[in-house]
Structure formats: C-alpha cells, structure tokens
Amino acid sequence: MPKLGMEKIRREALIGAALQAIHAKGSLDVTVGQIAARAGVSSALAHHYFGGKEDLILAAMRHQLVQLGQALRQAQVNARGPRARISAIINANFDETQFSAETVSCWLNFYVKAQGSAPAARLLRIYVRRLRSNLVVSLRPLAGARAGAIAESIGAMIDGVYLRQGLSGQAPDRIAAIRMVENFVEMSLRGAQ
C-alpha cells in the first residue's frame, strides 16, 4: 500500500480511537498513549501524525463536523421545498453518524473543551453558524422576519437534546429526538403565520 494511503488509514484509526476513548472515559482525560493503543499504533506514531493530544482532539472534532456535513448533503438530496429542507437539516443532526452514544458523549466533551480552547471554540462557532445559516435560508420563506429567531431556537433545541441524551445514560433514540424537534418546528411555524 502506498505511504500516503497507509498514513490516511492510521490517521483515521487514531481519530476513531480518540472518539472511542473519550466516550469510554466520559471525558477528555485520555492520553495519546491510550488512544494510540486503541488504534493499534505506537504513541510515537500518534505524536508524529498529530503532534499532541490537543491536535488529535481537534482532528476528532473536525471529523465529526465533516461527517455532519456529509449527512446534511445526503439528507438534502431529495428535499424539495423549504419545509423539507428543514426536516433534512434536523435528520442530518440526528443521523446515525451523529446521534450514537459515542458521538453524543464526544460532542458534549467538545463543548466543554471549547470553553478553554480557542481552536475548539472556533470549530464550534463554525458548526453553530452553519446550522443557523442553513436553517434561516429554509425558514425565511415560511417565517419571514422571524426566521433568525426560530433558527436560533431550533439550534438550541438540537443542542439541548444532545445534552439531555448525554446525561440520560440511555441508548439514543433518534426517531424520538427528530419527532421532538419537528414538533417544535411545527409549533414555531404556526406561530409565525
């Protein structure tokens, strides 16, 4: 296998192992050595690819954002009209790649990380802005001037569902999560007319 292909595989394995380790520990209190062991590589190799734990955690955050973007693009393929696009955005946020116990745990830890890390805070700001922007574009034909406020509320609701899920200790129920946010959207849109 070419060197670049093997490097990509190892980097992806380390990112996956970081997500697993964060979930298993329930915090970011994991070492590069623990992550490397999960990935089946040496600690030195992990440091070679990422430099340190901070960079590895940021790579894991970026990975989650990329997966969310892919889920959003896939969900919007068949979305026709503004209301269908809103549902696609909601579905993407609760896609299997995003709303698993492991991923929910990691997102909660990423939010905590963002309080003390400027690069992590920047990544979360990107996520929040993209979510809001996508929602506003689809809400504007349905809610007019209230589109921004409704988008903010939907974003807060999605984050709140993640928070409650992370603290519940129960298996994620993406169908119930989607239904809850969809019901909120319907109530908000009725109030906007």
mmCIF file of C-alpha atoms in Angstrom:
data_model
loop_
_atom_site.group_PDB
_atom_site.id
_atom_site.type_symbol
_atom_site.label_atom_id
_atom_site.label_comp_id
_atom_site.label_asym_id
_atom_site.label_seq_id
_atom_site.Cartn_x
_atom_site.Cartn_y
_atom_site.Cartn_z
ATOM 1 C CA MET A 1 0.000 0.000 0.000
ATOM 2 C CA PRO A 2 1.355 3.455 -0.868
ATOM 3 C CA LYS A 3 2.729 5.507 2.007
ATOM 4 C CA LEU A 4 0.010 8.186 1.747
ATOM 5 C CA GLY A 5 -2.742 5.555 1.825
ATOM 6 C CA MET A 6 -1.292 3.968 4.961
ATOM 7 C CA GLU A 7 -0.884 7.371 6.602
ATOM 8 C CA LYS A 8 -4.549 8.176 5.921
ATOM 9 C CA ILE A 9 -5.639 4.831 7.371
ATOM 10 C CA ARG A 10 -3.566 5.381 10.516
ATOM 11 C CA ARG A 11 -4.814 8.941 10.977
ATOM 12 C CA GLU A 12 -8.422 7.769 10.615
ATOM 13 C CA ALA A 13 -7.777 4.910 13.038
ATOM 14 C CA LEU A 14 -6.359 7.366 15.580
ATOM 15 C CA ILE A 15 -9.330 9.714 15.197
ATOM 16 C CA GLY A 16 -11.740 6.803 15.629
ATOM 17 C CA ALA A 17 -9.794 5.593 18.638
ATOM 18 C CA ALA A 18 -9.870 9.102 20.133
ATOM 19 C CA LEU A 19 -13.656 9.207 19.818
ATOM 20 C CA GLN A 20 -13.946 5.745 21.401
ATOM 21 C CA ALA A 21 -11.558 6.626 24.226
ATOM 22 C CA ILE A 22 -13.367 9.888 25.015
ATOM 23 C CA HIS A 23 -16.684 8.044 25.138
ATOM 24 C CA ALA A 24 -15.298 5.206 27.263
ATOM 25 C CA LYS A 25 -13.732 7.647 29.739
ATOM 26 C CA GLY A 26 -16.639 10.079 29.633
ATOM 27 C CA SER A 27 -14.207 12.960 29.429
ATOM 28 C CA LEU A 28 -11.210 14.287 27.552
ATOM 29 C CA ASP A 29 -8.997 12.916 30.322
ATOM 30 C CA VAL A 30 -7.364 10.396 28.000
ATOM 31 C CA THR A 31 -3.745 10.161 26.950
ATOM 32 C CA VAL A 32 -2.267 9.922 23.492
ATOM 33 C CA GLY A 33 -0.839 6.578 24.613
ATOM 34 C CA GLN A 34 -4.307 5.244 25.454
ATOM 35 C CA ILE A 35 -5.653 6.448 22.132
ATOM 36 C CA ALA A 36 -2.685 5.005 20.220
ATOM 37 C CA ALA A 37 -3.113 1.633 21.952
ATOM 38 C CA ARG A 38 -6.782 1.561 20.892
ATOM 39 C CA ALA A 39 -5.739 2.325 17.329
ATOM 40 C CA GLY A 40 -3.044 -0.355 17.372
ATOM 41 C CA VAL A 41 -0.176 2.053 16.755
ATOM 42 C CA SER A 42 2.647 3.386 18.868
ATOM 43 C CA SER A 43 2.357 6.547 20.909
ATOM 44 C CA ALA A 44 5.293 7.952 18.937
ATOM 45 C CA LEU A 45 3.398 7.450 15.676
ATOM 46 C CA ALA A 46 0.339 9.203 17.103
ATOM 47 C CA HIS A 47 2.527 12.146 18.119
ATOM 48 C CA HIS A 48 4.115 12.106 14.661
ATOM 49 C CA TYR A 49 0.728 12.436 12.936
ATOM 50 C CA PHE A 50 -0.945 14.854 15.328
ATOM 51 C CA GLY A 51 1.738 16.457 17.452
ATOM 52 C CA GLY A 52 -0.140 16.015 20.703
ATOM 53 C CA LYS A 53 -3.450 15.352 22.385
ATOM 54 C CA GLU A 54 -4.864 18.825 21.663
ATOM 55 C CA ASP A 55 -4.306 18.421 17.928
ATOM 56 C CA LEU A 56 -5.752 14.906 17.968
ATOM 57 C CA ILE A 57 -8.889 16.072 19.783
ATOM 58 C CA LEU A 58 -9.282 18.960 17.323
ATOM 59 C CA ALA A 59 -8.917 16.469 14.452
ATOM 60 C CA ALA A 60 -11.671 14.366 16.036
ATOM 61 C CA MET A 61 -13.903 17.472 16.248
ATOM 62 C CA ARG A 62 -13.216 18.306 12.602
ATOM 63 C CA HIS A 63 -14.000 14.691 11.703
ATOM 64 C CA GLN A 64 -17.401 14.964 13.408
ATOM 65 C CA LEU A 65 -18.121 18.228 11.573
ATOM 66 C CA VAL A 66 -17.183 16.637 8.237
ATOM 67 C CA GLN A 67 -19.478 13.683 8.948
ATOM 68 C CA LEU A 68 -22.286 16.083 9.852
ATOM 69 C CA GLY A 69 -21.736 17.972 6.599
ATOM 70 C CA GLN A 70 -21.871 14.724 4.641
ATOM 71 C CA ALA A 71 -25.055 13.658 6.417
ATOM 72 C CA LEU A 72 -26.610 17.066 5.665
ATOM 73 C CA ARG A 73 -25.733 16.908 1.974
ATOM 74 C CA GLN A 74 -27.105 13.365 1.750
ATOM 75 C CA ALA A 75 -30.318 14.286 3.588
ATOM 76 C CA GLN A 76 -30.926 17.252 1.291
ATOM 77 C CA VAL A 77 -30.590 15.284 -1.948
ATOM 78 C CA ASN A 78 -34.334 14.637 -2.131
ATOM 79 C CA ALA A 79 -35.542 17.599 -0.063
ATOM 80 C CA ARG A 80 -37.982 19.648 -2.130
ATOM 81 C CA GLY A 81 -39.080 22.982 -0.752
ATOM 82 C CA PRO A 82 -38.167 24.917 2.391
ATOM 83 C CA ARG A 83 -40.026 22.745 4.912
ATOM 84 C CA ALA A 84 -38.447 19.561 3.528
ATOM 85 C CA ARG A 85 -35.005 21.197 3.763
ATOM 86 C CA ILE A 86 -35.637 21.999 7.448
ATOM 87 C CA SER A 87 -36.502 18.352 8.051
ATOM 88 C CA ALA A 88 -33.350 17.304 6.194
ATOM 89 C CA ILE A 89 -31.258 19.524 8.474
ATOM 90 C CA ILE A 90 -32.895 18.019 11.548
ATOM 91 C CA ASN A 91 -32.441 14.484 10.234
ATOM 92 C CA ALA A 92 -28.764 15.116 9.499
ATOM 93 C CA ASN A 93 -28.172 16.339 13.045
ATOM 94 C CA PHE A 94 -29.665 13.101 14.361
ATOM 95 C CA ASP A 95 -28.134 10.862 11.695
ATOM 96 C CA GLU A 96 -26.653 7.534 12.837
ATOM 97 C CA THR A 97 -23.161 9.011 12.434
ATOM 98 C CA GLN A 98 -24.033 11.843 14.821
ATOM 99 C CA PHE A 99 -26.563 10.548 17.337
ATOM 100 C CA SER A 100 -24.877 7.442 18.724
ATOM 101 C CA ALA A 101 -23.888 7.118 22.381
ATOM 102 C CA GLU A 102 -20.225 7.500 21.438
ATOM 103 C CA THR A 103 -20.755 10.576 19.312
ATOM 104 C CA VAL A 104 -23.102 12.288 21.765
ATOM 105 C CA SER A 105 -20.536 11.795 24.516
ATOM 106 C CA CYS A 106 -17.827 13.266 22.325
ATOM 107 C CA TRP A 107 -19.904 16.300 21.335
ATOM 108 C CA LEU A 108 -20.589 17.082 24.995
ATOM 109 C CA ASN A 109 -16.892 16.880 25.761
ATOM 110 C CA PHE A 110 -16.086 19.031 22.742
ATOM 111 C CA TYR A 111 -18.421 21.730 24.090
ATOM 112 C CA VAL A 112 -16.571 21.655 27.407
ATOM 113 C CA LYS A 113 -13.237 21.769 25.567
ATOM 114 C CA ALA A 114 -14.376 24.853 23.647
ATOM 115 C CA GLN A 115 -14.649 26.805 26.910
ATOM 116 C CA GLY A 116 -10.887 26.718 27.365
ATOM 117 C CA SER A 117 -9.525 26.220 23.844
ATOM 118 C CA ALA A 118 -9.677 28.920 21.189
ATOM 119 C CA PRO A 119 -9.301 26.432 18.286
ATOM 120 C CA ALA A 120 -12.089 24.229 19.696
ATOM 121 C CA ALA A 121 -14.310 27.282 20.253
ATOM 122 C CA ARG A 122 -13.669 28.306 16.654
ATOM 123 C CA LEU A 123 -14.787 24.884 15.359
ATOM 124 C CA LEU A 124 -17.974 25.034 17.428
ATOM 125 C CA ARG A 125 -18.688 28.567 16.192
ATOM 126 C CA ILE A 126 -18.387 27.257 12.635
ATOM 127 C CA TYR A 127 -20.879 24.496 13.430
ATOM 128 C CA VAL A 128 -23.344 26.935 15.061
ATOM 129 C CA ARG A 129 -23.093 29.442 12.195
ATOM 130 C CA ARG A 130 -23.585 26.771 9.533
ATOM 131 C CA LEU A 131 -26.574 25.307 11.319
ATOM 132 C CA ARG A 132 -28.153 28.737 11.760
ATOM 133 C CA SER A 133 -27.432 29.777 8.177
ATOM 134 C CA ASN A 134 -28.881 26.573 6.727
ATOM 135 C CA LEU A 135 -31.986 26.898 8.871
ATOM 136 C CA VAL A 136 -32.531 30.604 8.149
ATOM 137 C CA VAL A 137 -32.374 30.052 4.373
ATOM 138 C CA SER A 138 -35.093 27.416 4.624
ATOM 139 C CA LEU A 139 -37.156 29.223 7.272
ATOM 140 C CA ARG A 140 -37.245 32.635 5.594
ATOM 141 C CA PRO A 141 -39.964 31.730 3.019
ATOM 142 C CA LEU A 142 -42.051 30.182 5.822
ATOM 143 C CA ALA A 143 -41.450 32.561 8.718
ATOM 144 C CA GLY A 144 -40.236 35.820 7.195
ATOM 145 C CA ALA A 145 -38.583 38.147 9.698
ATOM 146 C CA ARG A 146 -38.870 35.529 12.476
ATOM 147 C CA ALA A 147 -36.593 33.087 10.588
ATOM 148 C CA GLY A 148 -33.476 34.033 12.592
ATOM 149 C CA ALA A 149 -35.172 33.687 15.968
ATOM 150 C CA ILE A 150 -36.733 30.356 15.032
ATOM 151 C CA ALA A 151 -33.395 29.098 13.688
ATOM 152 C CA GLU A 152 -31.708 30.026 16.989
ATOM 153 C CA SER A 153 -34.404 28.150 18.901
ATOM 154 C CA ILE A 154 -34.123 25.060 16.709
ATOM 155 C CA GLY A 155 -30.337 25.063 17.166
ATOM 156 C CA ALA A 156 -30.740 25.382 20.921
ATOM 157 C CA MET A 157 -33.250 22.559 20.905
ATOM 158 C CA ILE A 158 -30.910 20.265 18.953
ATOM 159 C CA ASP A 159 -28.080 21.053 21.381
ATOM 160 C CA GLY A 160 -30.442 20.510 24.313
ATOM 161 C CA VAL A 161 -31.490 17.102 23.021
ATOM 162 C CA TYR A 162 -27.804 16.144 22.799
ATOM 163 C CA LEU A 163 -27.176 17.402 26.322
ATOM 164 C CA ARG A 164 -30.110 15.510 27.803
ATOM 165 C CA GLN A 165 -29.173 12.398 25.852
ATOM 166 C CA GLY A 166 -25.607 12.568 27.111
ATOM 167 C CA LEU A 167 -26.782 12.838 30.697
ATOM 168 C CA SER A 168 -29.546 10.231 30.460
ATOM 169 C CA GLY A 169 -27.428 7.080 30.394
ATOM 170 C CA GLN A 170 -29.964 5.602 27.947
ATOM 171 C CA ALA A 171 -29.453 4.460 24.371
ATOM 172 C CA PRO A 172 -30.062 7.296 21.898
ATOM 173 C CA ASP A 173 -33.487 7.277 20.257
ATOM 174 C CA ARG A 174 -33.002 9.283 17.097
ATOM 175 C CA ILE A 175 -36.636 8.884 15.981
ATOM 176 C CA ALA A 176 -37.919 10.387 19.237
ATOM 177 C CA ALA A 177 -35.317 13.178 19.016
ATOM 178 C CA ILE A 178 -36.325 14.024 15.444
ATOM 179 C CA ARG A 179 -40.019 13.953 16.360
ATOM 180 C CA MET A 180 -39.434 16.321 19.299
ATOM 181 C CA VAL A 181 -37.582 18.888 17.187
ATOM 182 C CA GLU A 182 -40.042 18.535 14.298
ATOM 183 C CA ASN A 183 -42.953 19.193 16.673
ATOM 184 C CA PHE A 184 -41.170 22.311 17.889
ATOM 185 C CA VAL A 185 -40.675 23.478 14.287
ATOM 186 C CA GLU A 186 -44.373 22.963 13.539
ATOM 187 C CA MET A 187 -45.413 24.953 16.627
ATOM 188 C CA SER A 188 -42.943 27.708 15.739
ATOM 189 C CA LEU A 189 -44.158 27.932 12.167
ATOM 190 C CA ARG A 190 -47.810 28.074 13.241
ATOM 191 C CA GLY A 191 -46.893 30.981 15.496
ATOM 192 C CA ALA A 192 -45.064 32.704 12.619
ATOM 193 C CA GLN A 193 -48.120 32.830 10.357
#
